[in-house]
Coordinates of C-alpha atoms and ligand atoms in Angstrom, one line a residue:
M1 CA 0.2 0.1 -0.2
P2 CA 1.5 3.1 -1.0
F3 CA 2.5 5.5 2.0
L4 CA 0.7 8.9 1.6
C5 CA 1.6 11.7 3.7
F6 CA 0.1 14.9 3.5
I7 CA 2.3 17.9 4.8
N8 CA 0.2 20.6 6.3
R9 CA 2.4 23.5 4.9
K10 CA 0.5 26.2 7.0
S11 CA 1.1 24.3 10.5
T12 CA 4.8 24.3 10.0
K13 CA 5.2 27.8 9.1
K14 CA 6.4 29.7 12.2
K15 CA 4.3 32.8 13.0
V16 CA 6.3 35.8 13.3
K17 CA 4.6 38.5 14.7
K18 CA 4.7 42.2 13.2
V19 CA 6.5 44.7 15.8
K20 CA 5.6 48.3 15.0
E21 CA 7.7 50.9 15.8
I22 CA 6.8 53.8 17.7
K23 CA 9.0 56.7 17.8
V24 CA 9.3 58.8 21.0
G25 CA 11.1 61.9 21.6
I26 CA 11.7 63.8 25.1
I27 CA 11.8 67.7 25.3
G28 CA 13.9 68.2 28.8
F29 CA 16.5 66.2 29.8
G30 CA 16.2 67.2 33.5
T31 CA 15.7 64.8 36.3
V32 CA 12.5 63.5 35.1
G33 CA 13.6 63.7 31.4
A34 CA 16.8 61.2 32.5
G35 CA 14.6 58.9 34.4
V36 CA 12.2 58.5 31.7
A37 CA 15.2 57.8 29.1
E38 CA 16.9 55.5 31.6
N39 CA 13.6 53.3 31.7
L40 CA 13.0 53.6 28.1
L41 CA 16.5 52.2 27.3
N42 CA 16.7 49.8 30.4
N43 CA 13.4 48.3 30.1
Y44 CA 13.0 48.2 25.9
S45 CA 12.4 44.5 25.9
V46 CA 10.0 44.2 28.8
I47 CA 8.0 46.7 27.3
S48 CA 8.1 45.2 23.8
T49 CA 7.5 41.6 25.1
R50 CA 4.4 42.9 26.7
T51 CA 3.2 45.0 24.0
S52 CA 4.7 43.6 20.7
I53 CA 5.5 47.2 19.7
S54 CA 8.8 48.8 19.6
V55 CA 8.8 51.9 21.7
K56 CA 11.9 53.5 20.6
L57 CA 13.7 56.5 22.2
H58 CA 14.5 58.3 18.9
K59 CA 15.2 62.3 20.2
I60 CA 16.0 63.8 23.1
A61 CA 16.3 67.8 23.4
D62 CA 17.7 70.1 25.7
L63 CA 19.6 73.1 25.7
D64 CA 22.2 71.1 27.7
I65 CA 23.2 68.0 26.2
T66 CA 26.7 67.5 27.4
S67 CA 26.6 67.2 31.2
D68 CA 26.6 63.5 32.4
R69 CA 23.1 62.5 33.5
G70 CA 24.9 59.0 34.3
I71 CA 23.1 57.3 31.2
A72 CA 24.6 56.3 28.2
I73 CA 22.6 57.9 25.4
P74 CA 22.6 55.7 22.0
D75 CA 24.4 58.4 18.9
N76 CA 22.3 60.8 17.2
V77 CA 19.7 61.0 20.0
L78 CA 20.5 64.4 21.8
T79 CA 19.7 67.2 20.2
T80 CA 19.4 70.9 21.1
D81 CA 16.4 71.6 18.6
A82 CA 12.9 70.9 20.2
N83 CA 11.9 70.8 16.3
E84 CA 13.6 67.7 15.9
V85 CA 11.4 66.1 18.6
I86 CA 8.4 67.2 17.6
N87 CA 8.8 66.8 13.8
E88 CA 10.4 63.5 13.8
C89 CA 8.9 61.7 16.5
D90 CA 5.1 59.8 17.0
I91 CA 4.9 60.6 20.9
V92 CA 6.1 63.9 22.2
V93 CA 7.2 63.7 26.0
E94 CA 7.2 67.6 27.3
L95 CA 9.3 67.4 30.7
V96 CA 10.0 71.0 30.4
G97 CA 7.9 72.3 33.2
G98 CA 6.4 75.9 33.6
T99 CA 3.7 77.2 31.9
T100 CA 5.0 79.2 29.1
I101 CA 7.7 77.3 26.7
A102 CA 6.0 73.9 27.6
K103 CA 2.7 75.3 26.4
K104 CA 4.4 76.4 22.9
F105 CA 5.7 72.9 22.5
I106 CA 2.8 70.9 23.5
L107 CA 0.3 73.0 21.4
Q108 CA 2.9 72.7 18.3
A109 CA 3.1 69.0 18.8
L110 CA -0.7 68.7 18.6
N111 CA -1.1 71.1 15.7
N112 CA 1.4 68.9 14.1
K113 CA -0.8 65.5 15.1
K114 CA 1.5 64.3 17.4
H115 CA 0.8 62.7 20.7
V116 CA 1.7 64.1 23.8
V117 CA 2.8 62.6 27.1
T118 CA 3.6 65.6 30.1
A119 CA 4.0 65.3 33.9
N120 CA 3.1 69.2 33.8
K121 CA 0.6 69.7 36.7
A122 CA 0.5 73.6 36.6
L123 CA -0.2 73.8 32.8
L124 CA -2.8 71.2 32.7
A125 CA -4.7 72.8 35.8
L126 CA -4.2 76.4 34.4
H127 CA -4.9 75.5 30.4
G128 CA -6.3 71.9 30.2
K129 CA -9.3 72.9 28.5
E130 CA -7.5 74.7 25.8
L131 CA -5.0 71.9 25.2
F132 CA -7.6 69.3 25.3
E133 CA -9.7 71.1 22.6
A134 CA -6.3 71.7 20.6
A135 CA -5.6 67.8 21.1
K136 CA -9.7 66.9 20.0
A137 CA -9.2 69.0 17.1
N138 CA -6.0 67.3 15.9
G139 CA -7.2 63.8 16.6
V140 CA -4.6 63.0 19.1
D141 CA -4.3 62.4 22.6
I142 CA -2.6 64.1 25.8
F143 CA -1.6 61.7 28.7
F144 CA -0.8 63.0 31.8
E145 CA -0.3 60.4 34.4
A146 CA 3.0 61.6 36.2
S147 CA 1.2 65.0 36.7
V148 CA -0.6 64.0 40.1
A149 CA 1.0 61.6 42.7
G150 CA 4.0 60.4 40.8
G151 CA 4.3 56.9 40.3
I152 CA 0.7 55.7 41.6
P153 CA -1.4 55.3 38.8
I154 CA -4.3 57.2 40.3
I155 CA -5.3 59.2 36.6
K156 CA -5.5 55.7 35.1
A157 CA -7.6 54.3 38.3
L158 CA -10.1 56.9 37.8
R159 CA -10.0 57.1 33.9
E160 CA -10.5 53.1 33.8
G161 CA -10.9 51.6 36.8
L162 CA -13.3 53.3 38.3
I163 CA -15.2 54.6 34.9
S164 CA -18.4 53.0 36.4
N165 CA -18.8 55.2 39.4
K166 CA -20.0 58.2 40.3
I167 CA -17.3 59.7 42.3
N168 CA -18.7 60.7 45.8
S169 CA -15.1 62.1 47.0
I170 CA -11.2 61.9 46.7
Y171 CA -9.1 62.9 49.8
G172 CA -5.3 63.1 48.6
I173 CA -2.1 63.8 50.3
M174 CA -0.1 64.5 47.3
N175 CA 2.9 66.9 48.4
G176 CA 5.9 64.8 49.7
T177 CA 7.7 68.0 50.6
C178 CA 4.4 69.1 53.0
N179 CA 4.1 65.4 54.3
Y180 CA 8.0 65.0 55.0
I181 CA 8.0 68.4 56.9
L182 CA 4.7 67.7 58.7
T183 CA 6.2 64.2 59.6
R184 CA 9.2 65.3 61.0
M185 CA 7.6 67.9 63.3
E186 CA 5.6 65.3 64.6
N187 CA 7.9 62.7 65.6
E188 CA 10.9 65.1 66.5
G189 CA 8.8 67.9 68.0
V190 CA 10.9 70.4 65.8
D191 CA 9.4 73.6 64.6
F192 CA 8.2 74.0 60.9
D193 CA 11.0 76.6 60.1
T194 CA 13.8 74.6 61.4
V195 CA 12.4 71.3 59.3
L196 CA 12.4 73.3 56.4
K197 CA 15.7 74.4 56.4
D198 CA 16.9 70.6 56.9
A199 CA 14.4 69.6 54.3
Q200 CA 16.3 72.2 52.0
K201 CA 19.7 71.0 53.0
L202 CA 18.9 67.3 52.4
G203 CA 17.2 68.3 48.7
Y204 CA 13.5 67.3 49.8
A205 CA 12.3 70.9 49.8
E206 CA 13.3 73.7 47.0
A207 CA 15.4 76.5 47.7
E208 CA 12.3 78.3 46.8
P209 CA 9.6 76.1 48.5
S210 CA 6.8 78.3 48.2
L211 CA 4.6 76.1 45.5
D212 CA 4.9 73.0 47.7
I213 CA 4.6 74.5 51.2
D214 CA 1.6 77.3 50.4
G215 CA -0.5 74.3 48.7
F216 CA -0.5 75.4 45.2
D217 CA 1.6 72.2 43.9
T218 CA -1.3 70.3 45.8
A219 CA -4.1 72.7 44.0
H220 CA -2.8 71.9 40.5
K221 CA -3.2 68.3 41.3
T222 CA -6.6 68.7 42.8
A223 CA -7.6 70.8 39.7
I224 CA -6.7 67.8 37.6
L225 CA -8.2 65.0 39.9
S226 CA -11.7 66.8 39.7
A227 CA -11.6 67.4 36.1
L228 CA -11.1 63.6 35.9
A229 CA -13.7 63.2 38.2
Y230 CA -16.3 65.5 37.0
G231 CA -15.4 66.2 33.2
E232 CA -14.7 69.6 33.7
W233 CA -11.7 71.9 33.8
F234 CA -12.4 74.0 36.9
G235 CA -9.0 75.6 37.8
L236 CA -8.1 77.2 40.6
D237 CA -10.3 80.1 40.5
H238 CA -12.7 79.1 42.7
M239 CA -10.4 76.6 45.0
F240 CA -9.5 77.7 48.8
V241 CA -5.7 76.9 49.1
D242 CA -3.8 77.4 52.5
G243 CA -0.7 76.0 53.0
I244 CA 1.5 74.6 56.2
R245 CA 3.6 77.6 57.4
N246 CA 1.4 78.3 60.3
I247 CA 1.3 74.7 61.8
S248 CA 2.7 74.9 65.0
L249 CA 4.3 72.4 67.2
F250 CA 1.2 73.5 70.0
D251 CA -1.6 72.7 67.6
M252 CA 0.2 69.3 66.4
G253 CA 0.4 68.1 70.4
C254 CA -3.2 69.1 71.0
A255 CA -4.3 67.3 67.8
A256 CA -2.5 64.4 68.7
E257 CA -3.6 64.4 72.5
L258 CA -7.2 64.3 70.6
G259 CA -6.4 61.5 68.2
Y260 CA -5.8 63.3 65.3
R261 CA -2.5 64.3 63.1
I262 CA -2.2 67.5 60.7
K263 CA -2.0 66.5 57.1
L264 CA -2.2 68.8 53.9
L265 CA -5.1 67.5 52.4
A266 CA -6.9 67.9 48.7
I267 CA -10.4 67.4 49.4
I268 CA -12.9 67.1 46.2
K269 CA -16.7 66.2 47.1
N270 CA -19.7 65.8 45.0
K271 CA -22.3 67.5 47.3
D272 CA -26.2 67.8 46.0
G273 CA -24.8 68.0 42.4
K274 CA -22.2 70.7 43.2
V275 CA -18.4 70.3 43.5
E276 CA -16.4 71.2 46.6
M277 CA -12.5 71.6 46.0
R278 CA -10.1 72.8 48.5
V279 CA -6.7 72.1 49.7
H280 CA -5.6 73.1 53.3
P281 CA -4.0 71.6 56.4
T282 CA -6.5 69.1 58.1
L283 CA -7.0 67.2 61.2
V284 CA -7.5 63.7 60.5
H285 CA -7.9 60.5 62.4
A286 CA -4.1 59.6 63.7
D287 CA -5.4 55.6 63.1
G288 CA -6.9 56.2 59.7
M289 CA -5.4 55.4 56.6
I290 CA -4.9 58.7 55.2
G291 CA -3.2 59.5 58.6
N292 CA -0.8 57.0 58.4
I293 CA 0.7 58.1 55.2
S294 CA 4.0 59.7 56.5
D295 CA 7.2 61.2 55.3
V296 CA 7.4 61.6 51.4
F297 CA 4.5 59.3 50.4
N298 CA 1.6 60.4 48.8
G299 CA -1.9 58.4 48.9
V300 CA -5.1 59.2 47.6
M301 CA -8.3 57.6 48.8
V302 CA -11.3 57.7 46.2
D303 CA -14.7 57.0 47.0
G304 CA -16.9 55.5 44.0
D305 CA -20.6 55.0 44.7
T306 CA -20.1 51.7 43.7
V307 CA -17.0 50.3 44.7
G308 CA -17.1 52.2 48.1
N309 CA -13.4 53.3 49.3
T310 CA -10.5 52.5 47.6
L311 CA -6.7 53.9 48.8
F312 CA -3.7 54.6 46.2
Y313 CA -0.2 55.0 48.0
G314 CA 3.3 55.5 47.1
R315 CA 6.3 57.7 45.8
G316 CA 4.6 61.0 44.6
A317 CA 7.8 62.2 43.2
G318 CA 11.5 61.5 42.3
R319 CA 13.2 60.7 39.3
K320 CA 12.2 56.6 39.2
A321 CA 8.5 57.0 40.4
T322 CA 7.6 59.8 37.9
A323 CA 9.4 57.8 35.1
S324 CA 7.2 55.1 35.8
A325 CA 4.1 57.0 35.4
V326 CA 5.5 58.7 32.1
V327 CA 6.7 55.6 30.4
A328 CA 3.1 54.0 31.4
D329 CA 1.8 56.9 29.2
I330 CA 3.9 56.6 26.3
V331 CA 3.0 52.8 26.2
D332 CA -0.5 53.4 26.3
V333 CA -0.3 56.1 23.5
A334 CA 1.9 53.2 21.6
K335 CA -0.6 50.6 22.0
N336 CA -3.2 52.9 21.0
I337 CA -1.3 53.9 17.9
A338 CA -0.7 50.3 17.2
A339 CA -3.8 49.4 17.4
N340 CA -5.3 52.4 14.9
S341 CA -7.3 52.9 18.1
I342 CA -6.4 56.3 19.5
N343 CA -10.1 57.4 21.0
R344 CA -10.8 54.1 22.7
T345 CA -9.6 55.3 26.0
P346 CA -9.4 58.9 25.7
A347 CA -6.8 60.3 28.5
F348 CA -10.0 63.2 29.3
V349 CA -13.3 63.3 28.4
E350 CA -15.4 66.6 28.9
G351 CA -18.7 65.4 31.0
K352 CA -19.8 68.4 32.9
L353 CA -21.5 65.8 35.5
F354 CA -21.5 68.6 37.7
D355 CA -20.3 72.1 36.8
Q356 CA -21.2 74.3 39.8
I357 CA -18.6 74.9 42.5
I358 CA -19.8 75.1 46.2
S359 CA -18.4 78.4 47.8
M360 CA -16.4 77.9 51.1
D361 CA -19.1 79.8 53.0
E362 CA -21.5 77.0 52.0
I363 CA -19.0 73.9 52.9
D364 CA -20.0 71.8 55.9
S365 CA -17.1 70.8 58.0
C366 CA -15.8 70.0 61.9
Y367 CA -13.6 72.5 63.2
Y368 CA -10.6 72.7 65.9
L369 CA -10.3 76.2 67.5
R370 CA -7.6 77.3 69.7
M371 CA -8.4 80.2 71.8
M372 CA -5.9 81.7 74.3
V373 CA -8.2 83.3 77.1
T374 CA -7.8 84.9 80.6
D375 CA -7.7 82.4 83.3
R376 CA -11.0 83.6 85.3
P377 CA -14.6 82.9 86.2
G378 CA -17.3 83.1 83.3
V379 CA -15.1 82.6 80.4
M380 CA -16.6 79.4 79.4
A381 CA -20.0 80.5 79.9
Q382 CA -19.2 83.7 77.3
V383 CA -17.5 81.3 74.9
S384 CA -20.9 78.7 75.2
Q385 CA -23.0 81.6 74.6
I386 CA -21.5 82.3 71.0
F387 CA -21.5 78.4 70.2
A388 CA -25.2 78.3 71.3
E389 CA -26.1 81.4 69.6
G390 CA -24.4 79.9 66.1
K391 CA -26.3 76.6 66.9
I392 CA -22.8 75.1 67.0
N393 CA -22.3 71.9 68.6
I394 CA -19.2 71.4 70.9
D395 CA -17.8 68.0 70.7
S396 CA -14.8 68.1 73.1
L397 CA -13.5 71.0 75.0
I398 CA -10.0 70.9 76.7
Q399 CA -8.2 73.5 79.0
H400 CA -4.8 73.0 79.5
G401 CA -2.8 74.4 82.9
E402 CA -3.6 77.3 85.0
G403 CA -3.4 81.3 84.0
E404 CA -0.3 82.8 85.1
G405 CA -1.4 86.3 83.7
N406 CA -0.4 85.5 79.9
G407 CA -3.9 83.5 79.6
V408 CA -4.7 79.6 79.1
P409 CA -5.2 78.2 76.0
L410 CA -9.0 76.7 75.0
I411 CA -9.2 74.2 72.9
I412 CA -12.6 73.3 71.4
L413 CA -13.4 70.8 68.6
T414 CA -16.9 71.2 67.1
G415 CA -19.3 69.0 65.2
M416 CA -20.3 69.8 61.5
T417 CA -21.1 73.3 61.1
K418 CA -21.4 75.7 58.0
E419 CA -18.4 77.6 57.5
K420 CA -20.3 81.0 57.2
A421 CA -21.7 80.0 60.9
M422 CA -18.2 79.1 62.4
M423 CA -16.3 82.4 60.7
D424 CA -19.4 84.3 62.3
A425 CA -18.8 82.6 65.8
I426 CA -14.9 83.1 65.2
A427 CA -15.3 86.9 64.8
K428 CA -17.3 87.1 68.1
L429 CA -15.2 84.8 70.0
E430 CA -12.0 87.1 68.9
A431 CA -14.2 90.1 69.9
L432 CA -14.8 88.9 73.7
D433 CA -12.8 90.9 76.6
C434 CA -11.3 87.7 77.7
S435 CA -10.0 86.7 74.3
L436 CA -6.2 87.1 74.2
E437 CA -5.0 86.2 70.6
K438 CA -6.5 85.5 66.9
V439 CA -8.4 82.3 67.1
R440 CA -6.4 79.5 65.4
M441 CA -9.1 77.4 63.1
L442 CA -8.2 74.4 61.6
R443 CA -10.8 72.2 59.6
I444 CA -11.5 68.5 60.5
E445 CA -12.1 65.5 58.0
N446 CA -13.5 62.6 60.0
I447 CA -11.7 59.9 57.7
Ligands
HSE1 N1 7.2 68.8 44.7 C1 6.1 67.9 44.7 C2 6.2 67.3 45.9 C3 6.4 66.9 43.9 O1 7.1 67.4 47.0 O2 5.4 66.1 46.2 C4 6.3 67.1 42.4 O3 4.9 67.7 42.0

């Protein structure tokens, strides 16, 4: 019997997956730029194995291309001309910072139909609407994971993981410098000015620290998260922002005695169809999840109507953590380009879920008040009378020490109260003849 053999030629052919090459260009070769270049070069094969895309570092533009950044950059990658990045690359990574030249480069890239990845929180917070309109008009995208909480993928979580949720609230510790200062003050009993100077020496705080310690860095991040949560770029115009300069060791000690820690907290809430956005030092429970985020670490707690509470924790700054977020964006864009599906998961979708902002007068909060009063009979009655008139409930009241002519501190924690009622009551308390100093007020979030 003849032996017949059929060879299935198809099955013996080895399938070779076609690898698409995406060219990436970086503008700005500073700390983060160097971290991104390093990550793209070192983990090239990890990324190509996971995506079947060759995500290739093609150009890096900076005015200084001679200083050693500790990375071996391939030949012909470095340039002093940002136009080469914009003209030759598929994805333009803006890491220049600031809101002038960075905006020019991003708009130039978008108008050249190039996708953009940026870590620029100030630019997005102030000009997000304009930039996303330009991206939409050109059919390209802007991804911005590294702009909020560094290496924590909070933007992707809000954009994708929590997409089916209405966002009830977001609480964030999103400035490592402030968290480091507050943690050291608390642990070591050293005052704000001394810790700040030390943090500057150690490189944890900028020589010009205002953006961090006065709350504006956190405010930029708050504007971005509220845009994602509620589909509208509200900016900073209606946001209450206060920093940590005036936090005293005495208030920290009183807060600790009452079971609280003081944190610079971003608060975003959806309340009765309106948006509440504020940044200020806040008393939070010392044994709560947010209260336990210390040192340079960041943490963001998101409450979704379906999922409930979620907490995201990690490093909010630094070369490697930030590079991790930037490269994740680059890979997301590269995957979209390779699959020809640019708008499958847009980085931002205008939604206008809630477009009205609540004014500070209208917010509800609990409060910590510290008065300095004369130590004599009847003072407590006068103080209580003002709280009763304002229909403000006193939850705790502590009076420490005996008066020695200089007065005694009186610490009061209130129940939930409208800010306007609290401010009116504070004005009346300060007008009392027993009141020796301005009242120190801090807000409390029971999380
Ligand atoms: N300066 C910020 C911080 C990091 O201290 O967390 C960049 O946003």
